[in-house]
C-alpha atoms as a PDB file:
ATOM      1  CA  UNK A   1      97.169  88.590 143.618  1.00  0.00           C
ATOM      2  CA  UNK A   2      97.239  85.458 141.773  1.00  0.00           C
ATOM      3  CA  UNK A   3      94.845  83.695 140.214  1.00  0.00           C
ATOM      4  CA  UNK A   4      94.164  80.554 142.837  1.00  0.00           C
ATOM      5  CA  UNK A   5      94.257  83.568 145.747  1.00  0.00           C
ATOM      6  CA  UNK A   6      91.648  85.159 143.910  1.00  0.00           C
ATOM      7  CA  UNK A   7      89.674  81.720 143.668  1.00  0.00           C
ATOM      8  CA  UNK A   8      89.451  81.063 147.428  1.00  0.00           C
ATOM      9  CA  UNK A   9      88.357  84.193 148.396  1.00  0.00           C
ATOM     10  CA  UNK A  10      85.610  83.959 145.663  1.00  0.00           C
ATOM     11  CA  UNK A  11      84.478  81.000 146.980  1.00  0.00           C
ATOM     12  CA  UNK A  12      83.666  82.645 150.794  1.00  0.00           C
ATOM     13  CA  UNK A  13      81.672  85.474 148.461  1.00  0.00           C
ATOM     14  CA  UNK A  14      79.679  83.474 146.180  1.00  0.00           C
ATOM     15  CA  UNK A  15      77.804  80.115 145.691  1.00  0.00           C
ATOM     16  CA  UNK A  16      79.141  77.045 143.853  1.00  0.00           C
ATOM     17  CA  UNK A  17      77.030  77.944 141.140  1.00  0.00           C
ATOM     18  CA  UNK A  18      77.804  81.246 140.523  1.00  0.00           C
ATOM     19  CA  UNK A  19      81.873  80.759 141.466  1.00  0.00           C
ATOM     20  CA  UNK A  20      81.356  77.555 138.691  1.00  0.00           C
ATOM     21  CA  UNK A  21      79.989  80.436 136.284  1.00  0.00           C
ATOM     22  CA  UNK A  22      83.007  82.977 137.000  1.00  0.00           C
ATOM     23  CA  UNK A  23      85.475  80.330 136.347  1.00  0.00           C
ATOM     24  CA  UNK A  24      83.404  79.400 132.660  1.00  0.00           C
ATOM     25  CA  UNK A  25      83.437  83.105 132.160  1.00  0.00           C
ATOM     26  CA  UNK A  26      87.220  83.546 133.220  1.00  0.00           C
ATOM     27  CA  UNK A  27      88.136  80.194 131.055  1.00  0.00           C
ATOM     28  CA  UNK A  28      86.147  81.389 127.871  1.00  0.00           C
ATOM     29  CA  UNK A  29      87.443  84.786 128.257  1.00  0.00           C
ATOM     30  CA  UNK A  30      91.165  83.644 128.130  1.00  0.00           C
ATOM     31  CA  UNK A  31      90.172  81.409 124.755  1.00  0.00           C
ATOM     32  CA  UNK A  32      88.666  84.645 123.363  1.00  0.00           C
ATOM     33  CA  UNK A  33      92.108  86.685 124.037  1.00  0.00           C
ATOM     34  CA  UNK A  34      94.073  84.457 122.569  1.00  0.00           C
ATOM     35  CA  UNK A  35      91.855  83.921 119.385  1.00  0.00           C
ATOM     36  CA  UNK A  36      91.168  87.999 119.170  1.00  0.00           C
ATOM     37  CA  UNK A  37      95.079  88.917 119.960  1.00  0.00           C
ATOM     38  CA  UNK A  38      93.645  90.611 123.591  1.00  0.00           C
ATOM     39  CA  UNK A  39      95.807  90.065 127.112  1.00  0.00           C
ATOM     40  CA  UNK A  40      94.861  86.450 128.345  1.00  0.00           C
ATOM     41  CA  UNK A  41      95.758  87.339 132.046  1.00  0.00           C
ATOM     42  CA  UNK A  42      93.526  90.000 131.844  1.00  0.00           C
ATOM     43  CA  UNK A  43      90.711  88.361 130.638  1.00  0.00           C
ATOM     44  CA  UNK A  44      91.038  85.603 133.060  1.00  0.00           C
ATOM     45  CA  UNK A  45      91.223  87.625 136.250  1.00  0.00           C
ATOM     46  CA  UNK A  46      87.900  89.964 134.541  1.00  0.00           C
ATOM     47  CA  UNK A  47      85.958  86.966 133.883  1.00  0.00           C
ATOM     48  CA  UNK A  48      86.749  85.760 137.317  1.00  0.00           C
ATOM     49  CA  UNK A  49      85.747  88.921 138.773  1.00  0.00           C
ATOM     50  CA  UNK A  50      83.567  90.141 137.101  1.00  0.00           C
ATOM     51  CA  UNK A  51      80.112  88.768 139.237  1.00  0.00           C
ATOM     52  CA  UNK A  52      82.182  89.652 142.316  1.00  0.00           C
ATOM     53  CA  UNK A  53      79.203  91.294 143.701  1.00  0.00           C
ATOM     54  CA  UNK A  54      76.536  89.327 142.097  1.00  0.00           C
ATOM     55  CA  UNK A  55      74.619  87.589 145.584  1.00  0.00           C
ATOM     56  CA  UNK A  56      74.885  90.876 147.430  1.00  0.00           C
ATOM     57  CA  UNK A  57      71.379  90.899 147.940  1.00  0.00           C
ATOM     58  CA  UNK A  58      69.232  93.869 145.875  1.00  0.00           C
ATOM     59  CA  UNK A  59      68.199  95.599 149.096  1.00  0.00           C
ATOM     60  CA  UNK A  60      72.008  96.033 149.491  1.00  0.00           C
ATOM     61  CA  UNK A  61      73.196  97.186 146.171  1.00  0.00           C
ATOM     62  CA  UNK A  62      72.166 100.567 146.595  1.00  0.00           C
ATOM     63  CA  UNK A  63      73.351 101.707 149.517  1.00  0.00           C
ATOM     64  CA  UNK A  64      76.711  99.852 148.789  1.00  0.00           C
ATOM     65  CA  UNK A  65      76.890 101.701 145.704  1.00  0.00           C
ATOM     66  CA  UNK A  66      76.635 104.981 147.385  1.00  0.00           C
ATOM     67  CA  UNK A  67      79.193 103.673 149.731  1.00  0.00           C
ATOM     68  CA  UNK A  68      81.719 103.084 147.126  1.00  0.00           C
ATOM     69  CA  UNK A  69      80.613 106.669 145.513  1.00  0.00           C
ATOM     70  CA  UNK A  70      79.320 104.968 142.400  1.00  0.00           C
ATOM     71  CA  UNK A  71      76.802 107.522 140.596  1.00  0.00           C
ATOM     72  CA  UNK A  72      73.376 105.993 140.040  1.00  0.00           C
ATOM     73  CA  UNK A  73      70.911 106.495 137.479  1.00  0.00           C
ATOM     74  CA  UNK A  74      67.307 106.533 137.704  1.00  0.00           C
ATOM     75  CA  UNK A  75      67.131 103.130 135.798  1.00  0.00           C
ATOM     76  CA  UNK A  76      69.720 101.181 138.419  1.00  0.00           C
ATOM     77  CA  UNK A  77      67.775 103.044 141.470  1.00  0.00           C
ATOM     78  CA  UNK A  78      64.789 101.002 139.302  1.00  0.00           C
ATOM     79  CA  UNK A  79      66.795  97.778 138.636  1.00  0.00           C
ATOM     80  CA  UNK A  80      69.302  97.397 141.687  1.00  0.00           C
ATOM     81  CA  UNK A  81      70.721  94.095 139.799  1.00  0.00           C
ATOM     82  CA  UNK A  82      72.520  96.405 137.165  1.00  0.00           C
ATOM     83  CA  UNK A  83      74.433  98.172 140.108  1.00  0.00           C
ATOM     84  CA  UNK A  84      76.276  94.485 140.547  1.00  0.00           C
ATOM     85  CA  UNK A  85      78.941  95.142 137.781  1.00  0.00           C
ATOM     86  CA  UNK A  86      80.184  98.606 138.748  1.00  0.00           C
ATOM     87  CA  UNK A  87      80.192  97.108 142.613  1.00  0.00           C
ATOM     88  CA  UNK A  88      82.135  94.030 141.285  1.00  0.00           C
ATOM     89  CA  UNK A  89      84.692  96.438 139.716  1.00  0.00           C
ATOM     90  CA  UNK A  90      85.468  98.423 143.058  1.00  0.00           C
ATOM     91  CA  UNK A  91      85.485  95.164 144.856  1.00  0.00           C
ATOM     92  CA  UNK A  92      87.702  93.985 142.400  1.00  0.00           C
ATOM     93  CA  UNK A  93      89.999  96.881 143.564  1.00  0.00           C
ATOM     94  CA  UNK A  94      89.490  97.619 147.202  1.00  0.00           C
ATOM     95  CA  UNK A  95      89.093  93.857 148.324  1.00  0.00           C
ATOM     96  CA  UNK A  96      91.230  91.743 145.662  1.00  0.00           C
ATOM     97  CA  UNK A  97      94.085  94.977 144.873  1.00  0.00           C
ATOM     98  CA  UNK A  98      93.390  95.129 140.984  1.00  0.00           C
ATOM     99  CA  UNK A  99      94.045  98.298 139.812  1.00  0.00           C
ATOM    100  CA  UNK A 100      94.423  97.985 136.033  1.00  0.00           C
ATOM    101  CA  UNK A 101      91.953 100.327 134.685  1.00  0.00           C
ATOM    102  CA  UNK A 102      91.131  97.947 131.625  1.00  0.00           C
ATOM    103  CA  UNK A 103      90.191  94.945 133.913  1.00  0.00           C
ATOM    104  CA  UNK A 104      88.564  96.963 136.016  1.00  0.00           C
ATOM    105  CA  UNK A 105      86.616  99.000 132.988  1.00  0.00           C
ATOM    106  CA  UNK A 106      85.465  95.631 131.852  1.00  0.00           C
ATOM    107  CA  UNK A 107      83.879  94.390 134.488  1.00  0.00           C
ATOM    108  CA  UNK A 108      81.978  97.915 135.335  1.00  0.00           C
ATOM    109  CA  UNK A 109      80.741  97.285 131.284  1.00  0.00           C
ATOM    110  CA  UNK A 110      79.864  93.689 131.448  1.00  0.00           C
ATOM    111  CA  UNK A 111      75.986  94.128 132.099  1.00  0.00           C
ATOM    112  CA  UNK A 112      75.331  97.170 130.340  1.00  0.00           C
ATOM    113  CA  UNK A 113      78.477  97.764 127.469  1.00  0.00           C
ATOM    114  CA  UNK A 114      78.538 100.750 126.404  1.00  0.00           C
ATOM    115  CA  UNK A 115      79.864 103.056 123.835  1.00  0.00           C
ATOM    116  CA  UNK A 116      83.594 103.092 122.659  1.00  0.00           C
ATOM    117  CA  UNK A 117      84.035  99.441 124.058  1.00  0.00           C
ATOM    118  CA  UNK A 118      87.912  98.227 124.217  1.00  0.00           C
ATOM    119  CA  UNK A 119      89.161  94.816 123.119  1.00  0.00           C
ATOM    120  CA  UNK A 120      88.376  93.491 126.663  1.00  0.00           C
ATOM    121  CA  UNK A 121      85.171  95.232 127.286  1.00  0.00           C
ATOM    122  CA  UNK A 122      83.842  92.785 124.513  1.00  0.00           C
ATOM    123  CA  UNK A 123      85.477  89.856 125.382  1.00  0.00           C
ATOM    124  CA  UNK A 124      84.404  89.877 128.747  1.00  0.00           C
ATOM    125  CA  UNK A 125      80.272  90.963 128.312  1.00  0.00           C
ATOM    126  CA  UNK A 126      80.745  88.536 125.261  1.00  0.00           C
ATOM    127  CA  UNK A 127      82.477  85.631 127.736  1.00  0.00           C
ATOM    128  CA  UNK A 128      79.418  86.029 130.261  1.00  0.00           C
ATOM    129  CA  UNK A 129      76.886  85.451 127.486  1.00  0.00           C
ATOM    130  CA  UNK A 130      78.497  82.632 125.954  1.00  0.00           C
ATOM    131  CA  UNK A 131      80.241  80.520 128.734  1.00  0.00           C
ATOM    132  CA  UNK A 132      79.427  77.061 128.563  1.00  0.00           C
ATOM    133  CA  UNK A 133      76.804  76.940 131.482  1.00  0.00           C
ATOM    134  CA  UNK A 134      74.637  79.112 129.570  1.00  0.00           C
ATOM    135  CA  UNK A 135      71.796  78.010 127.485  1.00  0.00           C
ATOM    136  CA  UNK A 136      69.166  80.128 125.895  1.00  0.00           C
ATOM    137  CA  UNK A 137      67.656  80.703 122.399  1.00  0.00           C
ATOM    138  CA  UNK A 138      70.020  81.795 120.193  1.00  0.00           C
ATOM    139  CA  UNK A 139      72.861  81.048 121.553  1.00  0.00           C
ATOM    140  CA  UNK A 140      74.648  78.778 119.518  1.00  0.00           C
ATOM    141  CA  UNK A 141      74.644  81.702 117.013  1.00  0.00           C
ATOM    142  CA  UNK A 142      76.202  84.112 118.972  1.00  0.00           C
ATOM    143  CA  UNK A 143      78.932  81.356 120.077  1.00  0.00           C
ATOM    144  CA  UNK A 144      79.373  80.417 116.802  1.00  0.00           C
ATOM    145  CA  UNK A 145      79.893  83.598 115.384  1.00  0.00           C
ATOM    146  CA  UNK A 146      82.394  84.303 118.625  1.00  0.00           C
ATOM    147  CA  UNK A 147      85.099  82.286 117.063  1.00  0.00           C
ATOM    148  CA  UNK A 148      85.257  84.313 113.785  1.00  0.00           C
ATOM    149  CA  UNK A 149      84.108  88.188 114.480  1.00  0.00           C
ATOM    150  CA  UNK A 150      83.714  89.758 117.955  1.00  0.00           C
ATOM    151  CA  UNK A 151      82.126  92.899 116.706  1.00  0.00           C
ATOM    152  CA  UNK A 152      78.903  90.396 115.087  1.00  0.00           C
ATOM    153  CA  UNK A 153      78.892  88.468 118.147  1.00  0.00           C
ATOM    154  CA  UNK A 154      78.542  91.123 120.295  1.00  0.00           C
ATOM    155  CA  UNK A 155      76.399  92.687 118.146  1.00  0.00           C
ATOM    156  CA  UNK A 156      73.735  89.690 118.061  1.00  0.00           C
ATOM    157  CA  UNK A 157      74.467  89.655 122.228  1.00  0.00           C
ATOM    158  CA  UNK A 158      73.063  92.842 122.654  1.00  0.00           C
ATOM    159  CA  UNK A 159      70.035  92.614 120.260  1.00  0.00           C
ATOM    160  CA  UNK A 160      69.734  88.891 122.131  1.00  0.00           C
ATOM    161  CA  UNK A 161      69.435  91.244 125.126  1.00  0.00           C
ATOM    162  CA  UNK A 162      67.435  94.342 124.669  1.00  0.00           C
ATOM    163  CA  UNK A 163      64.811  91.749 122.576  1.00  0.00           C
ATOM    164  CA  UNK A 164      64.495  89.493 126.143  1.00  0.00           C
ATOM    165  CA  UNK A 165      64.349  92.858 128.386  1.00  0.00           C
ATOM    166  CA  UNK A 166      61.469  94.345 125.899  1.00  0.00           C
ATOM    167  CA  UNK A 167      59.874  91.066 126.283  1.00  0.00           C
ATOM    168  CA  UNK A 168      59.731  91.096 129.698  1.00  0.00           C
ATOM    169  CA  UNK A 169      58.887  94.567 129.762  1.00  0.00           C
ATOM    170  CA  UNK A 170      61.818  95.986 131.343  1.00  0.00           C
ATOM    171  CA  UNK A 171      64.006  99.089 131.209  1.00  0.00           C
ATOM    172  CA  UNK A 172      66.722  99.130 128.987  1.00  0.00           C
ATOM    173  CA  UNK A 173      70.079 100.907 130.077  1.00  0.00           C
ATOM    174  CA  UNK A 174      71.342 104.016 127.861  1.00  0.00           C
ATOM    175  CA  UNK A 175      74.947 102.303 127.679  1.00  0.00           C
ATOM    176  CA  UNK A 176      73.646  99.393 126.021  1.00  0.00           C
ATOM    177  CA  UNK A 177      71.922 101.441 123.218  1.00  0.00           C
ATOM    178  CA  UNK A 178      75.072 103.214 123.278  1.00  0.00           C
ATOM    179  CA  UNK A 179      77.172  99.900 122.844  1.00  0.00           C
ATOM    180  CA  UNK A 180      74.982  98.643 119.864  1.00  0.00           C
ATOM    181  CA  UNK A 181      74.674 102.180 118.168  1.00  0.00           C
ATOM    182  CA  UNK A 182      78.503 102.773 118.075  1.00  0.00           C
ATOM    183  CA  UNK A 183      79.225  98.790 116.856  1.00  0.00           C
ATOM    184  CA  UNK A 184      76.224 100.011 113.804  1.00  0.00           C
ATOM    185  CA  UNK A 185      78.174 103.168 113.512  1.00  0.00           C
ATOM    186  CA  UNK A 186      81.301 101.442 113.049  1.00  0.00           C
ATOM    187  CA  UNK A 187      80.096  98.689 110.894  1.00  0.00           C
ATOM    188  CA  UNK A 188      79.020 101.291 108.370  1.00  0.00           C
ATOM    189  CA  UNK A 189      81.685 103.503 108.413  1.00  0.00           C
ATOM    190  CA  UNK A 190      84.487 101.152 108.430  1.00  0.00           C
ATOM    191  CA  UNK A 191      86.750 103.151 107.187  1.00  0.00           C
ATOM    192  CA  UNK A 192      86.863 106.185 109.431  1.00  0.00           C
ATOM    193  CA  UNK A 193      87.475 103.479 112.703  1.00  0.00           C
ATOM    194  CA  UNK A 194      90.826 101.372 112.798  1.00  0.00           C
ATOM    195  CA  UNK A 195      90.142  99.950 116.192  1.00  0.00           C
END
């Protein structure tokens, strides 16, 4: 499916708002390929994508994830909302044909990470952070530090993150400890990773 193709049929699915996000993520996700050597056309149809499932609403995102088979862990049975990325991947598949596994990986990771993240895992949970209808503390830091080194941006996304969800006294997923443990991990021990 094309891009444009992809578009309407987004715009039956979500608001103006959130299709205006998608399009900031998709846009900002093609810049970061292209700075970071990743596959633009990739990123853009991710970052389109990726919130596919984003206004189903939370009474709905459980039994829709059973539906699709997706397993679910205590802590999305607790926080339905996390259950909209891997939802927004099999949408991506069974409703707009995308079958790549590394677009489709991406936009399962984009809420959460997780460990042993790919070039496009990062651009795209970096992309919905940084898009340019965001605005919170600190993020002119993390944007800033997007144009020079993904690994530190994503780095400073994720402790952005798990600081706001301990703030608001919420429960934080294993896979995004698991994302910011292996980017430590490989940050000290640069020389036993090459990717």
């Amino acid at each position: 499916m094309d891009y444009e193709y992809i578009l309407t049929r987004l715009s039956k699915m979500l608001s103006p708002k959130r299709l205006q996000h998608s399009i900031g993520v998709s846009k900002t996700a093609e810049e970061m390929a292209e700075r970071f050597g990743g596959d633009k056309v990739k990123a853009g149809l991710a970052g389109l994508l990726h919130d596919a499932a984003r206004e189903v609403p939370v009474a709905d995102l459980l039994p829709r994830a059973q539906a699709f088979g997706i397993v679910v862990s205590d802590i999305e049975k607790a926080e339905p909302i996390l259950l909209h990325a891997p939802i927004s991947a099999k949408l991506a598949e069974s409703k707009f044909n995308i079958h790549d596994a590394e677009i489709l990986q991406a936009i399962f990771l984009h809420t959460t990470g997780g460990a042993h993240m790919s070039l496009l895992d990062k651009i795209i949970y970096l992309a919905d952070v940084i898009e340019p209808g965001r605005n919170f503390g600190g993020l002119e830091e993390i944007r800033a530090m997007a144009h020079s080194d993904l690994d530190k941006a994503l780095l400073l996304a994720l402790d952005q993150s798990i600081a706001y969800i301990l703030e608001e006294g919420g429960l934080i997923h294993p896979a995004t400890i698991e994302a910011r443990n292996d980017l430590l991990i490989k940050q000290r021990t640069p020389i036993l990773h090459t990717t």
